[in-house]
Amino acid sequence: MHRLPRRSVSAILRHGGARHRTTAAPISCASTHLCSVGETDAKVKWHSALASGKFNPCKPTAQFASKNGLCFGNRFESTAAASDASAEPPAERFEYQAEVNRLMDLIVNSLYSNKEVFLRELISNASDALDKLRFLSVTEPDLLKGGGDLDIRIQTDKDNGIIHIIDSGIGMTRQELVDCLGTIAQSGTAKFSKLLKDSKDAGGDNNLIGQFGVGFYSAFLVADRVVVSTKSPKSDKQYVWQGEANASSYTIQEETDPEKLIPRGTRLSLYLKRDDKGFAVPERIQKLVKNYSQFVSFPIYTWQEKGYTKEVEVDEDPAESKKDGENEKTEVQKKKTKTVVEKYWDWELANETQPIWLRNPKEVTTEDYNEFYKKTFNEYLDPLASSHFTTEGEVEFRSILYVPAVAPRGKDDIVNSKTKNISLYVKRVFISDDFDGELFPRYLSFVKGVVDSNDLPLNVSREILQESRIVRIMRKRLVRKAFDMILGISMSEDRADYEKFFENFGKHLKLGCIEDRENHKRIAPLLRFFSSQSEDVMISLDEYLENMKPEQKGIYYIASDSVESASNTPFLEKLLEKNLEVLYLVDPIDEVAIQNLESYKEKKFLDISKEDLDLGDKNEEKEKEIKQEYGQTCDWIKKRLGDKVASVQISNRLSSSPCVLVSGKFGWSANMERLMKAQTVGDTSSLEFMRGRRVFEINPEHPIIQNLNAASKINPDDEDAIRAIDLLYDTALVSSGFTPENPAQLGGKIYEMMGLALSGKWSTPVAEVQQPGPQHHNPETLEAEVQHPGTPHHNTKILEAEVVEPVEAGTQK
């Protein structure tokens, strides 16, 4: 219905509705302000007609005319008004359709990546059937009569490739067979769980496993044909469901063979495919049960071949018996026997180990924890620590975590997060051990344990742990418990326990400094390092803070490749004089870990090999005097070294060394540069950029620097002084931990300086002793020189002859 323009409204009011027209366009009641006419609620088609005079839309008057089911009323409307738009046609609703063959193919071949999980799914279904019976028997005790014990039995026919899985659970009626097995993705267990939750009389927790309604069809992963024979205590008849892998239909019939009748429960028979008949081997079935269904709450028996030894008589040879007959010395002859193994088949319990994480931690002893650890993870040593806890609230799960005694040998788990150390269970059914990366960070991959939860968001195949808020909460709580466990080891009275732990897993914690910034406060107290005051025993950062001087501003450290090289570095000289402790970072990962920590308890980490080191003893007047005295020398050395260094400065960290080469604040240290060069896949193009600036620091109290200071003022172009600068720089490279660019050239300079220093100190070359003109040798002296060429002579004349004048020595260069 159109809205009246303001001009039309004014005209109608002035002329009393003289301008109007009668319309019979159908309108909906929702579009008008008209009430229903008459006393009945019958549906009436409303039409409007314009009329003069007053009109009350909610009160029937004589102005309404009804003819042929049409009702007319007054409506003011513009002469230019158009008819209402036609109503939208109603939408039709359709049900989704599915191509059964294609859907079954997807379920069988796309949901599961590993065929052997079929046994896990079918055992879980059997366990659910037993659980349902146990719940229902609380109110209906007659359901348990005549059905035997609640258990699961698996029998194999290796020759024919058949597997039978029998349970004494609740069974199914004919209609339940149609609903549960004939309807894809309908979970009878899920329905039963919902009924339990909705029931006021239901108990708290239940152990039902089923969820998606497709686990049964995993049988077609290995079987061409599946036969289900089931008997419900609610029915007098036993029914047989039969289906094939590539069929779109199934059959249900009543069981009439008396030999195949069962008192209660379900017998599932799998007729294996040709390529999968290996699953019918009893030993393999036993292994799969122990792997996936070890902790199912009902006993699982497998049909196994066993044997026992016994003595049997041996038939005697006639010739030997004749000899025995001739020998009548003994009246009674002993019969000959041999030991044989008698084979027989019997049921064997497959799930002996109990899930101790479901027990109260106060009732479990240390021996129980250790035994469970060894059996579950195939270990031979007791763990260093264990943690058994239950988390309730937003996310509920139970867990037992262990710290192994030693790190695994032969492989480096620190770079591989898929260690299979965390076994994930859902209601005691093993799901996977490939979720380490989701439940634990990589640096805690050494922690072993079991996690059992009912709230995990798994995909249908139960092989993928979907990322969700629940997973993040679980991960955070597991990590926290792992740190509490490690902290307990560090606080042990026996210091050797944590030393053993840190020797095996210290690198993992240092990796955590790099990868997990959120847990820095938990990781840092667990770190251990050697130091200048403790070169034999590692100390913690808390112990370092206790030994700090009051005026000390930060935590000093030096990175090197060993404790010995770190303790002999020239960077330590002034700090050792002041009795300031310095941490030795000798592991390749140490320096990166400390740089990521940045500080500990508001104390920053300070690299003593970097520029602008503040030792807290600045004397500005003295520094100003030294800079004035050695400023020219610094500029002279910088001019000679050029771009090799960013600047030449006066050092405040040296006491016995003449010079040192320090790194810039934001560049690599000497240790980091060495490590980056050694990387197999390192990027050499970034080496020059990341190497950063180098600062050449000189010690003004050293005689060599004092001599160079004099040379810079007297003769700055002296070749010996220039060679001394080059040699100082190359030597500082080595002593500071850097790699010289040309080792051969450095060796040549050292040899040259050694030659100058040692020239004529112990012996003189023969060429320097010879005088021009004929030489007359004493025969006795010559003979002695030939016999003892390396021994000095004590003849006074010979000693005088060995003195060489300086001029002559200079001409013999």
PDB file of C-alpha atoms in Angstrom, residues 596-772:
ATOM      1  CA  ASN A 596      65.352 -14.152  24.455  1.00  0.00           C
ATOM      2  CA  LEU A 597      65.038 -14.048  28.240  1.00  0.00           C
ATOM      3  CA  GLU A 598      66.452 -10.474  28.274  1.00  0.00           C
ATOM      4  CA  SER A 599      66.191 -10.201  32.055  1.00  0.00           C
ATOM      5  CA  TYR A 600      65.593 -12.150  35.230  1.00  0.00           C
ATOM      6  CA  LYS A 601      63.920 -10.631  38.269  1.00  0.00           C
ATOM      7  CA  GLU A 602      64.417  -7.124  36.881  1.00  0.00           C
ATOM      8  CA  LYS A 603      68.136  -7.708  36.282  1.00  0.00           C
ATOM      9  CA  LYS A 604      69.158  -7.460  32.638  1.00  0.00           C
ATOM     10  CA  PHE A 605      71.605  -9.864  31.040  1.00  0.00           C
ATOM     11  CA  LEU A 606      74.764  -8.048  29.921  1.00  0.00           C
ATOM     12  CA  ASP A 607      77.195  -9.505  27.392  1.00  0.00           C
ATOM     13  CA  ILE A 608      80.696  -8.500  28.456  1.00  0.00           C
ATOM     14  CA  SER A 609      81.924  -8.931  24.861  1.00  0.00           C
ATOM     15  CA  LYS A 610      79.682  -6.118  23.623  1.00  0.00           C
ATOM     16  CA  GLU A 611      80.513  -2.396  23.528  1.00  0.00           C
ATOM     17  CA  ASP A 612      79.539   0.161  26.191  1.00  0.00           C
ATOM     18  CA  LEU A 613      80.078  -2.205  29.109  1.00  0.00           C
ATOM     19  CA  ASP A 614      79.263  -0.454  32.380  1.00  0.00           C
ATOM     20  CA  LEU A 615      81.057  -1.857  35.420  1.00  0.00           C
ATOM     21  CA  GLY A 616      79.753   0.802  37.738  1.00  0.00           C
ATOM     22  CA  ASP A 617      83.134   2.483  38.371  1.00  0.00           C
ATOM     23  CA  LYS A 618      83.157   5.395  35.965  1.00  0.00           C
ATOM     24  CA  ASN A 619      85.530   8.280  36.701  1.00  0.00           C
ATOM     25  CA  GLU A 620      84.713  11.019  34.245  1.00  0.00           C
ATOM     26  CA  GLU A 621      87.754  13.217  35.044  1.00  0.00           C
ATOM     27  CA  LYS A 622      90.181  10.336  34.600  1.00  0.00           C
ATOM     28  CA  GLU A 623      88.471   9.192  31.406  1.00  0.00           C
ATOM     29  CA  LYS A 624      88.693  12.745  30.046  1.00  0.00           C
ATOM     30  CA  GLU A 625      92.427  12.901  30.715  1.00  0.00           C
ATOM     31  CA  ILE A 626      93.052   9.521  29.084  1.00  0.00           C
ATOM     32  CA  LYS A 627      91.042  10.482  26.008  1.00  0.00           C
ATOM     33  CA  GLN A 628      93.072  13.655  25.638  1.00  0.00           C
ATOM     34  CA  GLU A 629      96.299  11.699  25.956  1.00  0.00           C
ATOM     35  CA  TYR A 630      95.354   8.833  23.622  1.00  0.00           C
ATOM     36  CA  GLY A 631      92.863  10.528  21.327  1.00  0.00           C
ATOM     37  CA  GLN A 632      95.461  11.032  18.599  1.00  0.00           C
ATOM     38  CA  THR A 633      96.564   7.396  18.927  1.00  0.00           C
ATOM     39  CA  CYS A 634      92.984   6.149  18.542  1.00  0.00           C
ATOM     40  CA  ASP A 635      92.520   8.198  15.382  1.00  0.00           C
ATOM     41  CA  TRP A 636      95.855   6.956  14.021  1.00  0.00           C
ATOM     42  CA  ILE A 637      94.969   3.294  14.632  1.00  0.00           C
ATOM     43  CA  LYS A 638      91.484   3.794  13.146  1.00  0.00           C
ATOM     44  CA  LYS A 639      93.023   5.344  10.025  1.00  0.00           C
ATOM     45  CA  ARG A 640      95.265   2.307   9.619  1.00  0.00           C
ATOM     46  CA  LEU A 641      92.540  -0.306  10.197  1.00  0.00           C
ATOM     47  CA  GLY A 642      89.973   1.509   8.063  1.00  0.00           C
ATOM     48  CA  ASP A 643      86.650  -0.276   7.613  1.00  0.00           C
ATOM     49  CA  LYS A 644      87.760  -3.285   9.621  1.00  0.00           C
ATOM     50  CA  VAL A 645      86.525  -1.535  12.776  1.00  0.00           C
ATOM     51  CA  ALA A 646      83.814   1.003  13.441  1.00  0.00           C
ATOM     52  CA  SER A 647      85.909   2.927  15.970  1.00  0.00           C
ATOM     53  CA  VAL A 648      88.884   2.742  18.323  1.00  0.00           C
ATOM     54  CA  GLN A 649      88.145   3.435  21.971  1.00  0.00           C
ATOM     55  CA  ILE A 650      89.778   3.366  25.376  1.00  0.00           C
ATOM     56  CA  SER A 651      88.854   0.127  27.187  1.00  0.00           C
ATOM     57  CA  ASN A 652      87.544  -0.160  30.732  1.00  0.00           C
ATOM     58  CA  ARG A 653      87.534  -3.988  30.786  1.00  0.00           C
ATOM     59  CA  LEU A 654      91.256  -4.769  30.236  1.00  0.00           C
ATOM     60  CA  SER A 655      94.036  -4.986  32.758  1.00  0.00           C
ATOM     61  CA  SER A 656      96.739  -7.274  31.329  1.00  0.00           C
ATOM     62  CA  SER A 657      95.935  -7.459  27.599  1.00  0.00           C
ATOM     63  CA  PRO A 658      96.918  -4.614  25.245  1.00  0.00           C
ATOM     64  CA  CYS A 659      93.723  -4.663  23.212  1.00  0.00           C
ATOM     65  CA  VAL A 660      90.476  -6.485  22.511  1.00  0.00           C
ATOM     66  CA  LEU A 661      87.893  -6.519  19.746  1.00  0.00           C
ATOM     67  CA  VAL A 662      84.319  -6.096  20.978  1.00  0.00           C
ATOM     68  CA  SER A 663      81.048  -6.454  19.091  1.00  0.00           C
ATOM     69  CA  GLY A 664      78.412  -3.808  18.535  1.00  0.00           C
ATOM     70  CA  LYS A 665      75.303  -3.746  20.701  1.00  0.00           C
ATOM     71  CA  PHE A 666      73.043  -5.163  18.011  1.00  0.00           C
ATOM     72  CA  GLY A 667      75.443  -7.362  16.071  1.00  0.00           C
ATOM     73  CA  TRP A 668      76.558 -10.939  16.478  1.00  0.00           C
ATOM     74  CA  SER A 669      79.079 -11.758  19.149  1.00  0.00           C
ATOM     75  CA  ALA A 670      82.202 -13.692  18.227  1.00  0.00           C
ATOM     76  CA  ASN A 671      80.612 -16.919  19.454  1.00  0.00           C
ATOM     77  CA  MET A 672      77.389 -16.334  17.491  1.00  0.00           C
ATOM     78  CA  GLU A 673      79.336 -15.462  14.351  1.00  0.00           C
ATOM     79  CA  ARG A 674      81.268 -18.707  14.663  1.00  0.00           C
ATOM     80  CA  LEU A 675      78.075 -20.707  15.073  1.00  0.00           C
ATOM     81  CA  MET A 676      76.342 -19.063  12.136  1.00  0.00           C
ATOM     82  CA  LYS A 677      79.285 -19.744   9.867  1.00  0.00           C
ATOM     83  CA  ALA A 678      79.131 -23.403  10.824  1.00  0.00           C
ATOM     84  CA  GLN A 679      75.462 -23.764   9.862  1.00  0.00           C
ATOM     85  CA  THR A 680      74.977 -26.279   7.079  1.00  0.00           C
ATOM     86  CA  VAL A 681      72.150 -24.356   5.464  1.00  0.00           C
ATOM     87  CA  GLY A 682      73.184 -20.928   6.710  1.00  0.00           C
ATOM     88  CA  ASP A 683      72.726 -17.826   4.575  1.00  0.00           C
ATOM     89  CA  THR A 684      76.175 -16.396   3.946  1.00  0.00           C
ATOM     90  CA  SER A 685      74.693 -13.280   2.337  1.00  0.00           C
ATOM     91  CA  SER A 686      73.455 -12.058   5.710  1.00  0.00           C
ATOM     92  CA  LEU A 687      76.795 -12.664   7.419  1.00  0.00           C
ATOM     93  CA  GLU A 688      78.240  -9.246   6.627  1.00  0.00           C
ATOM     94  CA  PHE A 689      75.043  -7.501   7.655  1.00  0.00           C
ATOM     95  CA  MET A 690      74.530  -9.352  10.944  1.00  0.00           C
ATOM     96  CA  ARG A 691      78.187  -9.280  11.869  1.00  0.00           C
ATOM     97  CA  GLY A 692      77.620  -5.641  12.673  1.00  0.00           C
ATOM     98  CA  ARG A 693      80.168  -3.154  13.845  1.00  0.00           C
ATOM     99  CA  ARG A 694      83.354  -4.060  15.678  1.00  0.00           C
ATOM    100  CA  VAL A 695      85.038  -1.750  18.137  1.00  0.00           C
ATOM    101  CA  PHE A 696      88.790  -1.938  18.735  1.00  0.00           C
ATOM    102  CA  GLU A 697      89.486  -1.191  22.411  1.00  0.00           C
ATOM    103  CA  ILE A 698      92.997  -0.460  23.677  1.00  0.00           C
ATOM    104  CA  ASN A 699      94.446  -0.651  27.161  1.00  0.00           C
ATOM    105  CA  PRO A 700      96.299   2.624  27.903  1.00  0.00           C
ATOM    106  CA  GLU A 701      98.177   0.998  30.796  1.00  0.00           C
ATOM    107  CA  HIS A 702      99.853  -1.637  28.622  1.00  0.00           C
ATOM    108  CA  PRO A 703     103.480  -0.992  27.471  1.00  0.00           C
ATOM    109  CA  ILE A 704     102.725  -1.833  23.836  1.00  0.00           C
ATOM    110  CA  ILE A 705      99.946   0.768  23.671  1.00  0.00           C
ATOM    111  CA  GLN A 706     102.147   3.306  25.414  1.00  0.00           C
ATOM    112  CA  ASN A 707     104.907   2.729  22.864  1.00  0.00           C
ATOM    113  CA  LEU A 708     102.413   3.076  20.010  1.00  0.00           C
ATOM    114  CA  ASN A 709     101.138   6.271  21.601  1.00  0.00           C
ATOM    115  CA  ALA A 710     104.666   7.659  21.465  1.00  0.00           C
ATOM    116  CA  ALA A 711     105.111   6.434  17.868  1.00  0.00           C
ATOM    117  CA  SER A 712     101.876   8.151  16.771  1.00  0.00           C
ATOM    118  CA  LYS A 713     103.236  11.459  18.000  1.00  0.00           C
ATOM    119  CA  ILE A 714     106.875  11.111  16.901  1.00  0.00           C
ATOM    120  CA  ASN A 715     106.768   9.077  13.694  1.00  0.00           C
ATOM    121  CA  PRO A 716     103.267   7.913  12.671  1.00  0.00           C
ATOM    122  CA  ASP A 717     104.580   6.571   9.341  1.00  0.00           C
ATOM    123  CA  ASP A 718     107.086   4.185  10.889  1.00  0.00           C
ATOM    124  CA  GLU A 719     106.809   0.785   9.224  1.00  0.00           C
ATOM    125  CA  ASP A 720     107.436  -1.162  12.419  1.00  0.00           C
ATOM    126  CA  ALA A 721     104.676   0.725  14.218  1.00  0.00           C
ATOM    127  CA  ILE A 722     102.259   0.120  11.344  1.00  0.00           C
ATOM    128  CA  ARG A 723     103.121  -3.576  11.309  1.00  0.00           C
ATOM    129  CA  ALA A 724     102.556  -3.634  15.077  1.00  0.00           C
ATOM    130  CA  ILE A 725      99.042  -2.206  14.602  1.00  0.00           C
ATOM    131  CA  ASP A 726      98.190  -4.875  12.015  1.00  0.00           C
ATOM    132  CA  LEU A 727      99.526  -7.602  14.247  1.00  0.00           C
ATOM    133  CA  LEU A 728      97.614  -6.242  17.244  1.00  0.00           C
ATOM    134  CA  TYR A 729      94.369  -6.296  15.282  1.00  0.00           C
ATOM    135  CA  ASP A 730      94.908  -9.854  14.040  1.00  0.00           C
ATOM    136  CA  THR A 731      95.879 -11.021  17.516  1.00  0.00           C
ATOM    137  CA  ALA A 732      92.826  -9.333  19.015  1.00  0.00           C
ATOM    138  CA  LEU A 733      90.664 -11.181  16.491  1.00  0.00           C
ATOM    139  CA  VAL A 734      91.919 -14.510  17.788  1.00  0.00           C
ATOM    140  CA  SER A 735      91.933 -13.657  21.497  1.00  0.00           C
ATOM    141  CA  SER A 736      88.423 -12.197  21.262  1.00  0.00           C
ATOM    142  CA  GLY A 737      87.033 -15.356  19.680  1.00  0.00           C
ATOM    143  CA  PHE A 738      86.769 -14.214  16.063  1.00  0.00           C
ATOM    144  CA  THR A 739      88.147 -16.088  13.078  1.00  0.00           C
ATOM    145  CA  PRO A 740      90.972 -14.303  11.231  1.00  0.00           C
ATOM    146  CA  GLU A 741      90.199 -13.575   7.626  1.00  0.00           C
ATOM    147  CA  ASN A 742      93.654 -14.733   6.423  1.00  0.00           C
ATOM    148  CA  PRO A 743      95.233 -17.192   8.876  1.00  0.00           C
ATOM    149  CA  ALA A 744      98.289 -17.731   6.664  1.00  0.00           C
ATOM    150  CA  GLN A 745      99.034 -14.001   6.575  1.00  0.00           C
ATOM    151  CA  LEU A 746      98.625 -13.822  10.339  1.00  0.00           C
ATOM    152  CA  GLY A 747     101.065 -16.702  10.725  1.00  0.00           C
ATOM    153  CA  GLY A 748     103.598 -14.922   8.523  1.00  0.00           C
ATOM    154  CA  LYS A 749     103.387 -11.772  10.646  1.00  0.00           C
ATOM    155  CA  ILE A 750     103.894 -13.760  13.829  1.00  0.00           C
ATOM    156  CA  TYR A 751     106.913 -15.551  12.361  1.00  0.00           C
ATOM    157  CA  GLU A 752     108.415 -12.236  11.265  1.00  0.00           C
ATOM    158  CA  MET A 753     108.006 -10.729  14.715  1.00  0.00           C
ATOM    159  CA  MET A 754     109.470 -13.852  16.291  1.00  0.00           C
ATOM    160  CA  GLY A 755     112.457 -13.631  13.978  1.00  0.00           C
ATOM    161  CA  LEU A 756     113.126 -10.041  14.988  1.00  0.00           C
ATOM    162  CA  ALA A 757     112.720 -10.839  18.658  1.00  0.00           C
ATOM    163  CA  LEU A 758     114.884 -13.955  18.654  1.00  0.00           C
ATOM    164  CA  SER A 759     117.549 -12.817  16.228  1.00  0.00           C
ATOM    165  CA  GLY A 760     121.016 -13.494  17.742  1.00  0.00           C
ATOM    166  CA  LYS A 761     119.690 -14.360  21.174  1.00  0.00           C
ATOM    167  CA  TRP A 762     121.100 -17.893  21.414  1.00  0.00           C
ATOM    168  CA  SER A 763     123.074 -18.513  18.242  1.00  0.00           C
ATOM    169  CA  THR A 764     124.384 -16.699  15.159  1.00  0.00           C
ATOM    170  CA  PRO A 765     124.068 -17.882  11.599  1.00  0.00           C
ATOM    171  CA  VAL A 766     127.347 -19.036  10.019  1.00  0.00           C
ATOM    172  CA  ALA A 767     127.052 -16.465   7.263  1.00  0.00           C
ATOM    173  CA  GLU A 768     127.314 -13.639   9.792  1.00  0.00           C
ATOM    174  CA  VAL A 769     130.584 -14.976  11.347  1.00  0.00           C
ATOM    175  CA  GLN A 770     132.548 -15.277   8.111  1.00  0.00           C
ATOM    176  CA  GLN A 771     134.970 -12.412   7.319  1.00  0.00           C
ATOM    177  CA  PRO A 772     136.077 -11.435   3.829  1.00  0.00           C
TER     178      PRO A 772
END
